[in-house]
XYZ file of C-alpha atoms in Angstrom:
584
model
C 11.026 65.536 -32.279
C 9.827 63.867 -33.589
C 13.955 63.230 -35.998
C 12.092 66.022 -33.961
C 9.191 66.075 -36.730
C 7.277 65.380 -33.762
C 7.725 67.727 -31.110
C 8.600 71.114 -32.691
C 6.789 73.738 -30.682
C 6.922 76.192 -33.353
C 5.828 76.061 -37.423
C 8.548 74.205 -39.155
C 9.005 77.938 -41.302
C 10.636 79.414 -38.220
C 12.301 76.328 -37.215
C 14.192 76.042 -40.374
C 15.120 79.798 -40.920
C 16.262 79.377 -37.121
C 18.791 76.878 -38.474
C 20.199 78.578 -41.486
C 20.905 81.148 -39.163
C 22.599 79.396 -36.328
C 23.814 76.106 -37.426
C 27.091 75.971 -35.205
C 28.932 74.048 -37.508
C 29.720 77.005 -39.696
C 30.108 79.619 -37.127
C 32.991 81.349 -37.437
C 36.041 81.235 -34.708
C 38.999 83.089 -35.310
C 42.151 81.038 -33.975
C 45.317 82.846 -32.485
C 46.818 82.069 -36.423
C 45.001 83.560 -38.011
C 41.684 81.446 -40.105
C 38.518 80.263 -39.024
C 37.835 77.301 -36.495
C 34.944 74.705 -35.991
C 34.653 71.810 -33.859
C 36.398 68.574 -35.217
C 36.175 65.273 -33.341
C 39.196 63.436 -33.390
C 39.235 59.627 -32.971
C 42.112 57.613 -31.338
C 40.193 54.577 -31.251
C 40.759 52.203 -27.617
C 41.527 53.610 -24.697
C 45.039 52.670 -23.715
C 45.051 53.701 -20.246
C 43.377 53.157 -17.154
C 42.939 56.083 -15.783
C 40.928 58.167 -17.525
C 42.746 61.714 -16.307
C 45.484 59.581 -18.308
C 43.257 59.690 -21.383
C 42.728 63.438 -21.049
C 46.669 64.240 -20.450
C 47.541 62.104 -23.618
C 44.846 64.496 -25.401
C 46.287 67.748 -24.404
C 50.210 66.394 -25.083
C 48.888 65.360 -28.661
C 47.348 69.066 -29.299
C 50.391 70.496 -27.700
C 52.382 69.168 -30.503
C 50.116 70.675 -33.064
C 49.516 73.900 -31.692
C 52.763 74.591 -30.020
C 51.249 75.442 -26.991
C 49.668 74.000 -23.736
C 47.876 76.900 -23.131
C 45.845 77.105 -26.655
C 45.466 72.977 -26.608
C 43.583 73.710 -23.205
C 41.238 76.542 -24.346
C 40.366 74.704 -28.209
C 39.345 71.066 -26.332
C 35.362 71.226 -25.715
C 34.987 67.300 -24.973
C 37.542 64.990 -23.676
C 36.091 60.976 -24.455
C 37.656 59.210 -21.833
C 35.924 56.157 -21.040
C 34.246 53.744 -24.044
C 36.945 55.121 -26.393
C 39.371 57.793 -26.606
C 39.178 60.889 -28.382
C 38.069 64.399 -28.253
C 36.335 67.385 -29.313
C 38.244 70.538 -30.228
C 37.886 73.985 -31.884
C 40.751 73.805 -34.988
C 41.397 75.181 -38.217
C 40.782 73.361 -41.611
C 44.632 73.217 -41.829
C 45.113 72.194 -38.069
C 42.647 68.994 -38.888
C 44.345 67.923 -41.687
C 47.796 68.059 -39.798
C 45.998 66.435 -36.544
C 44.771 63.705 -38.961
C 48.283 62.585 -40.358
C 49.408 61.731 -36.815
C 50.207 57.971 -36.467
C 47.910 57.626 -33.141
C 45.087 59.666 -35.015
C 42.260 56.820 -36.832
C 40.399 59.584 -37.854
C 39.321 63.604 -37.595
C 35.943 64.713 -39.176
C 33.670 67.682 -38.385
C 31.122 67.870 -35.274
C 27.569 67.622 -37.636
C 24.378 68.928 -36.419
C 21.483 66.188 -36.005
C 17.878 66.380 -35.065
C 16.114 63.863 -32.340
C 14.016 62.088 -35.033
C 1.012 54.733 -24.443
C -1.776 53.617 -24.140
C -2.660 51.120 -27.297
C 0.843 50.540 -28.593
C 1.713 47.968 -25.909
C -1.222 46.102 -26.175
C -1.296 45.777 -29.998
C 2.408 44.392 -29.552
C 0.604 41.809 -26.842
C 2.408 43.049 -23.473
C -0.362 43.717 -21.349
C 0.823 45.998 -18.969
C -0.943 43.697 -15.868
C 0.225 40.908 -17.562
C 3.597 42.249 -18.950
C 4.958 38.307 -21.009
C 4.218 37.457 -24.332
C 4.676 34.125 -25.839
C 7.942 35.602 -27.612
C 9.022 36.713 -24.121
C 8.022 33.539 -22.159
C 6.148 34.659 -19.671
C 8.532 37.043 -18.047
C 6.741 39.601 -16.143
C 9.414 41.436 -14.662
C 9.005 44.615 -16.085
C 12.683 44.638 -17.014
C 13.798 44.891 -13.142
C 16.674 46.733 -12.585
C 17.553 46.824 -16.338
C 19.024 50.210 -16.963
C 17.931 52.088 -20.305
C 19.886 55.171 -21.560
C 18.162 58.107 -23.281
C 19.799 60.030 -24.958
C 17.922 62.795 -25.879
C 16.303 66.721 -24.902
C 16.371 65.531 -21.328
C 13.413 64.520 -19.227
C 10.584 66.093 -17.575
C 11.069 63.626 -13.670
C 7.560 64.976 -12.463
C 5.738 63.643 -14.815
C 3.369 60.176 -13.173
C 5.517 58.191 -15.743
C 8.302 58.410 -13.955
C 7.156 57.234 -10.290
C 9.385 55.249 -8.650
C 7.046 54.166 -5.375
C 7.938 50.806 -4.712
C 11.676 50.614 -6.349
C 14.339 49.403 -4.516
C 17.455 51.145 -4.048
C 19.641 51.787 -6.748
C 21.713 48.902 -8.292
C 25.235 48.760 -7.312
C 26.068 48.584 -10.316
C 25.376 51.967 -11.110
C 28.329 54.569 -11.425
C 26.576 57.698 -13.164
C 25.615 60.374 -11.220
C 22.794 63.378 -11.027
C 24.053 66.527 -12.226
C 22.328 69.665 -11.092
C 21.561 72.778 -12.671
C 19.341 75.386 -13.170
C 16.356 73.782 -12.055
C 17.103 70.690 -11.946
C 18.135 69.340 -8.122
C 19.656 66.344 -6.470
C 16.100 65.381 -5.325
C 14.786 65.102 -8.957
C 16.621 62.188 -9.628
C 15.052 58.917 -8.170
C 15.069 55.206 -7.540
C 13.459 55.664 -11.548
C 15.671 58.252 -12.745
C 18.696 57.000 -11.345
C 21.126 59.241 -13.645
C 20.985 62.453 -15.330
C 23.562 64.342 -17.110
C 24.014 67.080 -20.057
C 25.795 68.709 -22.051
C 26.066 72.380 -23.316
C 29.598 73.258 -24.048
C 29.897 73.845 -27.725
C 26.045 74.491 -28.195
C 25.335 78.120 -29.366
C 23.972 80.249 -26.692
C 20.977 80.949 -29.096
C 19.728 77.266 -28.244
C 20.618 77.494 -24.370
C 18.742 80.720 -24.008
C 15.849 79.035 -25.073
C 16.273 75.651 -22.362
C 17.710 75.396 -18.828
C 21.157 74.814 -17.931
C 20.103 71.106 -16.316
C 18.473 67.576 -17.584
C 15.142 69.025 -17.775
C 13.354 68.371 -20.770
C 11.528 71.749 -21.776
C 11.195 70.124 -25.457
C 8.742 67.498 -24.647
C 10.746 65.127 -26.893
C 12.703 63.528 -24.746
C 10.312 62.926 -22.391
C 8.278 61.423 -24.436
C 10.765 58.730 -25.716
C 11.487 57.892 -22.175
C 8.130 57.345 -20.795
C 7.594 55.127 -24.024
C 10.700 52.532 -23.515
C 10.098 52.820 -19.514
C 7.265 54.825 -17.762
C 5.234 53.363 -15.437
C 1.884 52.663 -15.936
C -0.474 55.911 -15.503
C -4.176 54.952 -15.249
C -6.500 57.543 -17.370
C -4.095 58.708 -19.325
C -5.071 60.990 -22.638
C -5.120 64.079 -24.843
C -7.925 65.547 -24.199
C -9.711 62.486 -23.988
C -8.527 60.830 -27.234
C -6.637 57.437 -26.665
C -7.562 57.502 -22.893
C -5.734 54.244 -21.161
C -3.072 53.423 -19.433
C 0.143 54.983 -20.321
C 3.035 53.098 -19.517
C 6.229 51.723 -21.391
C 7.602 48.422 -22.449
C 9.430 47.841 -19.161
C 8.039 49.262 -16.820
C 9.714 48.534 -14.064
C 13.248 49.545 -16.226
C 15.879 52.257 -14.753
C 16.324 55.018 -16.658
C 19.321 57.455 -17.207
C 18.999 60.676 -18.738
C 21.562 62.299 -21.055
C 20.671 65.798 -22.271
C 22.662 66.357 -25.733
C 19.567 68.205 -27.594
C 18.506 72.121 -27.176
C 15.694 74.119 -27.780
C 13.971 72.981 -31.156
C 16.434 69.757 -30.913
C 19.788 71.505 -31.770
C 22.534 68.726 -30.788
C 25.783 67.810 -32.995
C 28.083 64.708 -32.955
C 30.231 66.586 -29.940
C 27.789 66.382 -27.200
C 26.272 63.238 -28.641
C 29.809 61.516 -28.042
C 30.140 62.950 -25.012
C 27.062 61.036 -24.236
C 27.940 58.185 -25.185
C 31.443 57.939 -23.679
C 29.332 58.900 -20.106
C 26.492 56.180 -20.338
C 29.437 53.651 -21.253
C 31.148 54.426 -17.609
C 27.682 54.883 -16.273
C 26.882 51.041 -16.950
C 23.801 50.907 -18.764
C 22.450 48.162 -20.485
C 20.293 49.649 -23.414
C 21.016 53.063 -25.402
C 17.632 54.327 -26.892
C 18.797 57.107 -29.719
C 15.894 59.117 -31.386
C 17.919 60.691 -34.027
C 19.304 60.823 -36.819
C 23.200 60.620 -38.078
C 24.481 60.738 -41.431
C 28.157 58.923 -40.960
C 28.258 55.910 -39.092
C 29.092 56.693 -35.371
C 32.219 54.886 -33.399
C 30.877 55.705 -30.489
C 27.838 53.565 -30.837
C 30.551 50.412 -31.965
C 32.441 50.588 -28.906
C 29.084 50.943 -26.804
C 28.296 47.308 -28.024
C 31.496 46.150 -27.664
C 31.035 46.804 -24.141
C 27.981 45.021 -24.043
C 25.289 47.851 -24.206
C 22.418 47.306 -27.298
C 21.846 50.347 -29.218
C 18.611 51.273 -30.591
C 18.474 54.003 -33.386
C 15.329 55.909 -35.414
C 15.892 55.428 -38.629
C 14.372 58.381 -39.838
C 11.783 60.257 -41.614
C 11.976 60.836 -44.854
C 9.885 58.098 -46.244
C 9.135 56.643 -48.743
C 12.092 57.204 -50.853
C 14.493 54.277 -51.180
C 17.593 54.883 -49.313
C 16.452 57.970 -47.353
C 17.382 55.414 -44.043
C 19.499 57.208 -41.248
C 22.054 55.195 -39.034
C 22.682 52.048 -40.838
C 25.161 50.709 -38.562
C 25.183 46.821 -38.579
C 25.611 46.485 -34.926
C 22.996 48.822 -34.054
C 19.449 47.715 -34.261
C 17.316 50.649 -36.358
C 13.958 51.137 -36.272
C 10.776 52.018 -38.696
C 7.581 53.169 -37.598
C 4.437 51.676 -38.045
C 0.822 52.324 -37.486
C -1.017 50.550 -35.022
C -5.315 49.664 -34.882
C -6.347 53.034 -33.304
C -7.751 55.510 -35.719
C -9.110 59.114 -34.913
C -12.091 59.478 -36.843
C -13.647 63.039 -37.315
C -17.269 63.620 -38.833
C -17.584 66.702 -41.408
C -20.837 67.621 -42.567
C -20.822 70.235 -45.473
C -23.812 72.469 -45.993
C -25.838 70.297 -48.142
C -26.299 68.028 -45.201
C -23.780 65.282 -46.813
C -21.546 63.663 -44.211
C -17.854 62.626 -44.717
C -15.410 61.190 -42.203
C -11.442 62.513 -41.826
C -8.675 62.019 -39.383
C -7.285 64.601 -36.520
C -6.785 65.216 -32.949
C -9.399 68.426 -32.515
C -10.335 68.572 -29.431
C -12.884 71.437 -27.787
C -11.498 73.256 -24.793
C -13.339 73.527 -21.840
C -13.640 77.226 -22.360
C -15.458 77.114 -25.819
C -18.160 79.022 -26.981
C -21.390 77.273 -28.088
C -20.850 79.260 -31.307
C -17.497 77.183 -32.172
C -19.188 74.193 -33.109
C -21.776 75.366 -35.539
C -21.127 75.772 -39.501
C -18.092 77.816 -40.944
C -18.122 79.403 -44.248
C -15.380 76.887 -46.201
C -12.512 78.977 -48.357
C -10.550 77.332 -50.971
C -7.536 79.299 -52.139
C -5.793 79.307 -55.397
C -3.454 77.973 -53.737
C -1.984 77.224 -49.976
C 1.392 78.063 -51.215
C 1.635 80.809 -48.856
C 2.955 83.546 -51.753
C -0.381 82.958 -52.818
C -2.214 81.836 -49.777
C -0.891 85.402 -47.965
C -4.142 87.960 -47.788
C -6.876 85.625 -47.419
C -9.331 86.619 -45.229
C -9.743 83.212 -43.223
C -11.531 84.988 -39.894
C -13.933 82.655 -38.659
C -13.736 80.567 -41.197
C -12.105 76.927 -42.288
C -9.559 76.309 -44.909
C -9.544 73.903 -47.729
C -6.099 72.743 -49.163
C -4.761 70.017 -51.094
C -1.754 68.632 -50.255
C 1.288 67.007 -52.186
C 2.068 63.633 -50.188
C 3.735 64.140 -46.858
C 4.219 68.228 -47.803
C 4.782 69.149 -44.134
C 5.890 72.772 -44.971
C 1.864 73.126 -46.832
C 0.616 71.473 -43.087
C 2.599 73.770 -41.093
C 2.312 76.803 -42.656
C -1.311 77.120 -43.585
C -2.271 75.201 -39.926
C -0.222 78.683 -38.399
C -1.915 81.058 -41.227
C -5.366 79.870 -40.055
C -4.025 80.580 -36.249
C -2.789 83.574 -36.774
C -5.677 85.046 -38.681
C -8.564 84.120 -36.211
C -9.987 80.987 -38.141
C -11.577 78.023 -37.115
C -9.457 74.918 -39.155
C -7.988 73.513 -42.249
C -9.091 70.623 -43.533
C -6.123 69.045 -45.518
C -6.763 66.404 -48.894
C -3.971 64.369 -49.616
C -2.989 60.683 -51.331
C -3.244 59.233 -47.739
C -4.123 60.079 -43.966
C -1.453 58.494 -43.101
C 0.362 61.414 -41.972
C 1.972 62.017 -38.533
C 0.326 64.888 -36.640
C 3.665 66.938 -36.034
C 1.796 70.388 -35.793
C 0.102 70.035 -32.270
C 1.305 73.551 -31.141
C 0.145 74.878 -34.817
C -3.033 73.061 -34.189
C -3.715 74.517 -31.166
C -7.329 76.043 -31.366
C -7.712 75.106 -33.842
C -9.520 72.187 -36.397
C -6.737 70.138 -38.609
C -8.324 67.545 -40.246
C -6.772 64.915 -43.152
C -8.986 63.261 -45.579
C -8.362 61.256 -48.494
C -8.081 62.342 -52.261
C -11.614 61.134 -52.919
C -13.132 62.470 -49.828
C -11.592 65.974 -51.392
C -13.067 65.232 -54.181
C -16.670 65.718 -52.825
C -16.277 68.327 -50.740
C -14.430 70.320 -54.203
C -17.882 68.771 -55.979
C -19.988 69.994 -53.493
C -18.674 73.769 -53.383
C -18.782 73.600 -57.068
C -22.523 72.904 -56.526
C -23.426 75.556 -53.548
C -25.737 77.853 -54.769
C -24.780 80.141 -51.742
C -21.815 80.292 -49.629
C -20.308 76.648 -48.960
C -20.565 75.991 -45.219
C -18.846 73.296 -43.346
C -19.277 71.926 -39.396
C -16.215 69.971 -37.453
C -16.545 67.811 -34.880
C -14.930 66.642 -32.248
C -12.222 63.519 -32.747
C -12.451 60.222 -31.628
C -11.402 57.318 -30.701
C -11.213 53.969 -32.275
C -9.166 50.762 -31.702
C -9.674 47.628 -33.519
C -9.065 45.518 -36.659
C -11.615 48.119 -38.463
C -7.603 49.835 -39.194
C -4.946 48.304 -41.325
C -2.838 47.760 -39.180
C 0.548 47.330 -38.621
C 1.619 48.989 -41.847
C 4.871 50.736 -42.193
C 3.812 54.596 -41.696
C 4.915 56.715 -45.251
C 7.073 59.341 -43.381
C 9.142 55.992 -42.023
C 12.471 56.201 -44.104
C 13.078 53.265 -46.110
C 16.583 51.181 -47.146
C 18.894 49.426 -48.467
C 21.293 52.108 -46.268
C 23.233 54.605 -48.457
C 26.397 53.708 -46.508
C 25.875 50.094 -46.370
C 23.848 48.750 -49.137
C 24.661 44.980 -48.421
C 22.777 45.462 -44.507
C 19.302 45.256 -44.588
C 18.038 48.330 -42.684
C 15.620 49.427 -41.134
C 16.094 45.951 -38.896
C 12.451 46.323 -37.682
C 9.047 48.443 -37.408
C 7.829 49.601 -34.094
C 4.644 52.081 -33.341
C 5.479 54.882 -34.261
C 2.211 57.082 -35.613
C 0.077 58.618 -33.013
C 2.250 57.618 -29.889
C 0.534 58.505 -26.792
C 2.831 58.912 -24.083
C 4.822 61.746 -21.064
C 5.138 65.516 -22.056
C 5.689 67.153 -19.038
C 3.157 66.840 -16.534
C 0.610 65.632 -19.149
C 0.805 63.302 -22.150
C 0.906 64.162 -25.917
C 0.427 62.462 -29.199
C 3.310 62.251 -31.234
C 4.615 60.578 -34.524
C 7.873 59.542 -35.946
C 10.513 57.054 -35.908
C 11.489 58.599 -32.525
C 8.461 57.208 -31.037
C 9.245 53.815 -32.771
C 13.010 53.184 -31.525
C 11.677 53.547 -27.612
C 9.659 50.516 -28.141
C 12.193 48.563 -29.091
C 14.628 49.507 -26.165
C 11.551 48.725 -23.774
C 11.434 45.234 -25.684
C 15.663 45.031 -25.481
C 15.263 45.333 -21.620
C 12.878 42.869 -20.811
C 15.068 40.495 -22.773
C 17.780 41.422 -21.061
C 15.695 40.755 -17.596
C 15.072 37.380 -18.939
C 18.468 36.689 -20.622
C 21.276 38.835 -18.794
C 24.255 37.120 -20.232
C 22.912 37.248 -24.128
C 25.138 39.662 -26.696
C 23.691 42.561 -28.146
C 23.888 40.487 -31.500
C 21.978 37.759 -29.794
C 19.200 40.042 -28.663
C 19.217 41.770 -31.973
C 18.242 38.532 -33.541
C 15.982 37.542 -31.131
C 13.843 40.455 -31.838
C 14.385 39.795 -36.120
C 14.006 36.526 -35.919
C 10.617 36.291 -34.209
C 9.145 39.756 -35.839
C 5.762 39.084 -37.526
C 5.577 39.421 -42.006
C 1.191 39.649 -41.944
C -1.080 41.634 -40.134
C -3.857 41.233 -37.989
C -5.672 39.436 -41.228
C -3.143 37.462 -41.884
C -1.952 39.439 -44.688
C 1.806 40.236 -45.773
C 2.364 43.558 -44.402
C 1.878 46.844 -46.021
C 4.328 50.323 -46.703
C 2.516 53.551 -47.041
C 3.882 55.052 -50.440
C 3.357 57.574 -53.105
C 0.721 56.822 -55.903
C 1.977 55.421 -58.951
């Protein structure tokens, strides 16, 4: 999702196999001269006109010169960037690039890459009570962020959702010059005095992805959603999943603007093209704050001219924790974002056969429509092995699943969660170095029991089937939940990637640590609980915009500091603050 760790609606298996398939940038195109084309973005730096059909006719008179015809510089242009900056997006040949590049007006030409997009408690533990919405660092301000307008750029949005409510808004401010683009199912009515903009953008996405989305803003991901409801919902009263972290859902500024740009498909297929395109649009649009839940590998200059013109950009840094230098989008004038935990735990009692009881972590929930003979005792299986070469065959029917787990090995937690599914059993319960692991398998889960526990907590239930004289049993109960300084918390989550930045080693990146594990917020016309840095940069924004309620003329570089500057070092007990890692 999330960095779409956290809102893949299929096992990560399929998800990757999708994307060796269909990765777009290495489709093949044959051009008129014979070789292959892919999509190149080409980067003239400022615009130098003022009309942007200007911009556009200097594109096609450049590609005219290098293809030696109008009619083939028409048909290979996919995005014209018009507006914050001036390039484009075109279909070329390795050879055509490399000539495109040595023209005197050309900065640069690279390939389009792919990326990935990378509540209730969170807002209190950061001390913005939703009733009461200033903080000391804030002042007092409790405007909500009125009239601020935040950017998402993202798998679209879900408008019906209660997060996005707009009774009581005012008309839309003048300001504004985006628009509401239709489509499928998406109509001028779903945009509102809260959604005041929504746009996307499909052309150069392979029709594999589209197939699987709408032609329109609407979110059928959940990802996007999500992030947007986070940095800018209104509050929701009773909000939950299934009962766990039931509260009010809302986001930092609540009473925010938000516009909607749609540059992610399906499972969260999106490249640089579309997110440019993006970009260059919110940059006309006029919005204030840019909240990007993904993850780039070269710095982008969209995102440098965005803040040139005023607009603070807010970036996931990733999730591929805890390696050093695993951080994504270490751009100095962007702000970038870990995630951290906050005090709200899930606890989940296990009691084996011989009566002993132990406590892990999950989100298992009981369906209304559940048999009386789901909650009794399961016979436990422990495999050679939940490699699943070796894990294939197992009868698991009825029953629940022991595995150990490497640190943060996803593909283990994915794959067995779905073999368990598939094969009629009841759960897994997963032993690892920490619990500290994002639950990113929700749609695996579904059904389902997945349940963390510690190393030594494995360790007993491994002792006691060693013991069993008979056939180890095991009963699962519901989740709950639990707030309060009984968690460590805030501590940098172990997925969160970590710095100094690959690409610039003298920044200090990530910039700061947001929620991020266990986010409760908008999924269509519910709410979900998701995990990543994609659920930590949407906090921030919602911070950015009530700052920029209460200080409209500060610079993106003064608000960046603001936020630094005034971060807290200890936790709740005063201690310096923790990073979940691997063991030593």
């Amino acid at each position: 999702m999330g960095l779409l760790q956290s809102s893949s609606s299929s096992s990560r298996v399929a998800w990757v196999l999708l994307l060796l398939l269909l990765c777009f940038c290495e489709l093949p195109f044959r051009a008129h001269g014979g070789g292959s084309r892919k999509l190149y973005i080409a980067y003239l730096g400022h615009v130098k006109h003022d009309d942007p059909n200007d911009v556009v006719a200097s594109h096609h008179d450049l590609l005219t010169t290098l293809l030696q015809s109008k009619e083939e510089s028409l048909a290979s242009v996919v995005y014209n960037y018009k507006h914050g900056f001036s390039g484009f997006a075109a279909m070329l040949t390795t050879e055509q690039a490399k000539e495109l590049a040595e023209f005197p007006e050309v900065i640069s030409v690279q390939p389009s890459k792919r990326h990935t997009p990378t509540t209730t408690r969170s807002w209190d533990f950061l001390g913005l009570n939703h009733q009461m919405m200033g903080s000391d660092m804030l002042h007092g301000s409790n405007s909500g962020g009125e009239d601020v307008i935040i950017g998402v750029i993202d798998t679209g949005i879900w408008p019906e959702s209660r997060s996005f409510n707009d009774a009581g808004y005012g008309p839309v401010p003048s300001r504004w010059k985006g628009k509401c683009q239709v489509g499928h199912d998406w109509g001028s009515t779903n945009c509102s005095r809260k959604i005041i903009g929504a746009r996307f953008y499909s052309a150069g996405v392979p029709d594999q992805f589209l197939e699987t989305d709408s032609l329109s803003p609407r979110d059928h991901n959940g990802h996007g959603t999500h992030c947007a409801s986070t940095a800018a919902g209104s509050a929701v009263e009773a909000a939950s999943f299934h009962g766990l972290a039931k509260g009010v859902a809302r986001g930092g500024a609540t009473r925010a603007r938000i516009a909607v740009y749609k540059s992610f498909w399906g499972l969260g297929f999106g490249n640089t093209a579309t997110v440019l395109a993006a970009i260059d649009d919110a940059i006309h649009d006029g919005v204030d704050v840019l909240s990007m839940s993904f993850g780039v590998d070269e710095n982008s200059f969209g995102v440098l001219h965005a803040v040139q013109k005023g607009i603070t950009v807010v970036y996931a840094g990733g999730n591929e924790g805890p390696r050093p230098q695993t951080v994504r989008n270490g751009a100095p004038w962007a702000i970038t974002v870990a995630a951290s935990k906050i005090d709200r735990s899930f606890p989940t009692m296990i009691t084996l056969g011989s009566k002993q009881q132990i406590v892990g972590q999950s989100l298992y929930y009981r369906g209304k429509n559940s048999s009386k003979s789901s909650s009794g005792f399961k016979v436990l299986v422990v495999p050679v092995s939940c490699d699943m070469e070796i894990l294939n065959g197992t009868d698991v029917k009825g029953q629940i699943l022991f595995c150990t787990m490497q640190p943060g090995d996803q593909d283990v937690f994915q794959q067995s969660s779905q073999y368990v599914r598939d094969g009629g059993g009841s759960g897994v319960i997963f032993a690892q170095y920490t619990t500290d692991l994002s639950f990113t398998a929700l749609d695996v889960c579904k059904g389902i029991a997945c349940v963390l526990v510690d190393l030594d907590i494995g360790k007993k239930i491994a002792s006691y089937m060693d013991d069993a004289s008979s056939s180890p049993m095991v009963k699962i109960e519901p989740a709950r939940t639990i707030t309060g300084k009984e968690t460590l918390a805030p501590k940098v989550a172990m997925f969160s990637s970590r710095g100094p930045s690959p690409d610039y080693p003298a920044i200090i990146k990530p910039d700061i640590a947001a929620p991020g594990v266990n986010i409760l917020a908008a999924k269509e016309n519910s709410y979900a609980i998701l995990s990543g840095t994609s659920m930590a940069a949407p906090h921030v924004a919602g911070v950015v915009a009530l700052l920029k309620a209460l200080h409209p003329n500060w610079s993106s570089a003064a608000i960046k500091s603001a936020i630094v500057t005034t971060a807290h070092t200890t936790d709740e007990h005063g201690m310096p603050l923790l990073a979940g890692g691997l063991p030593r």
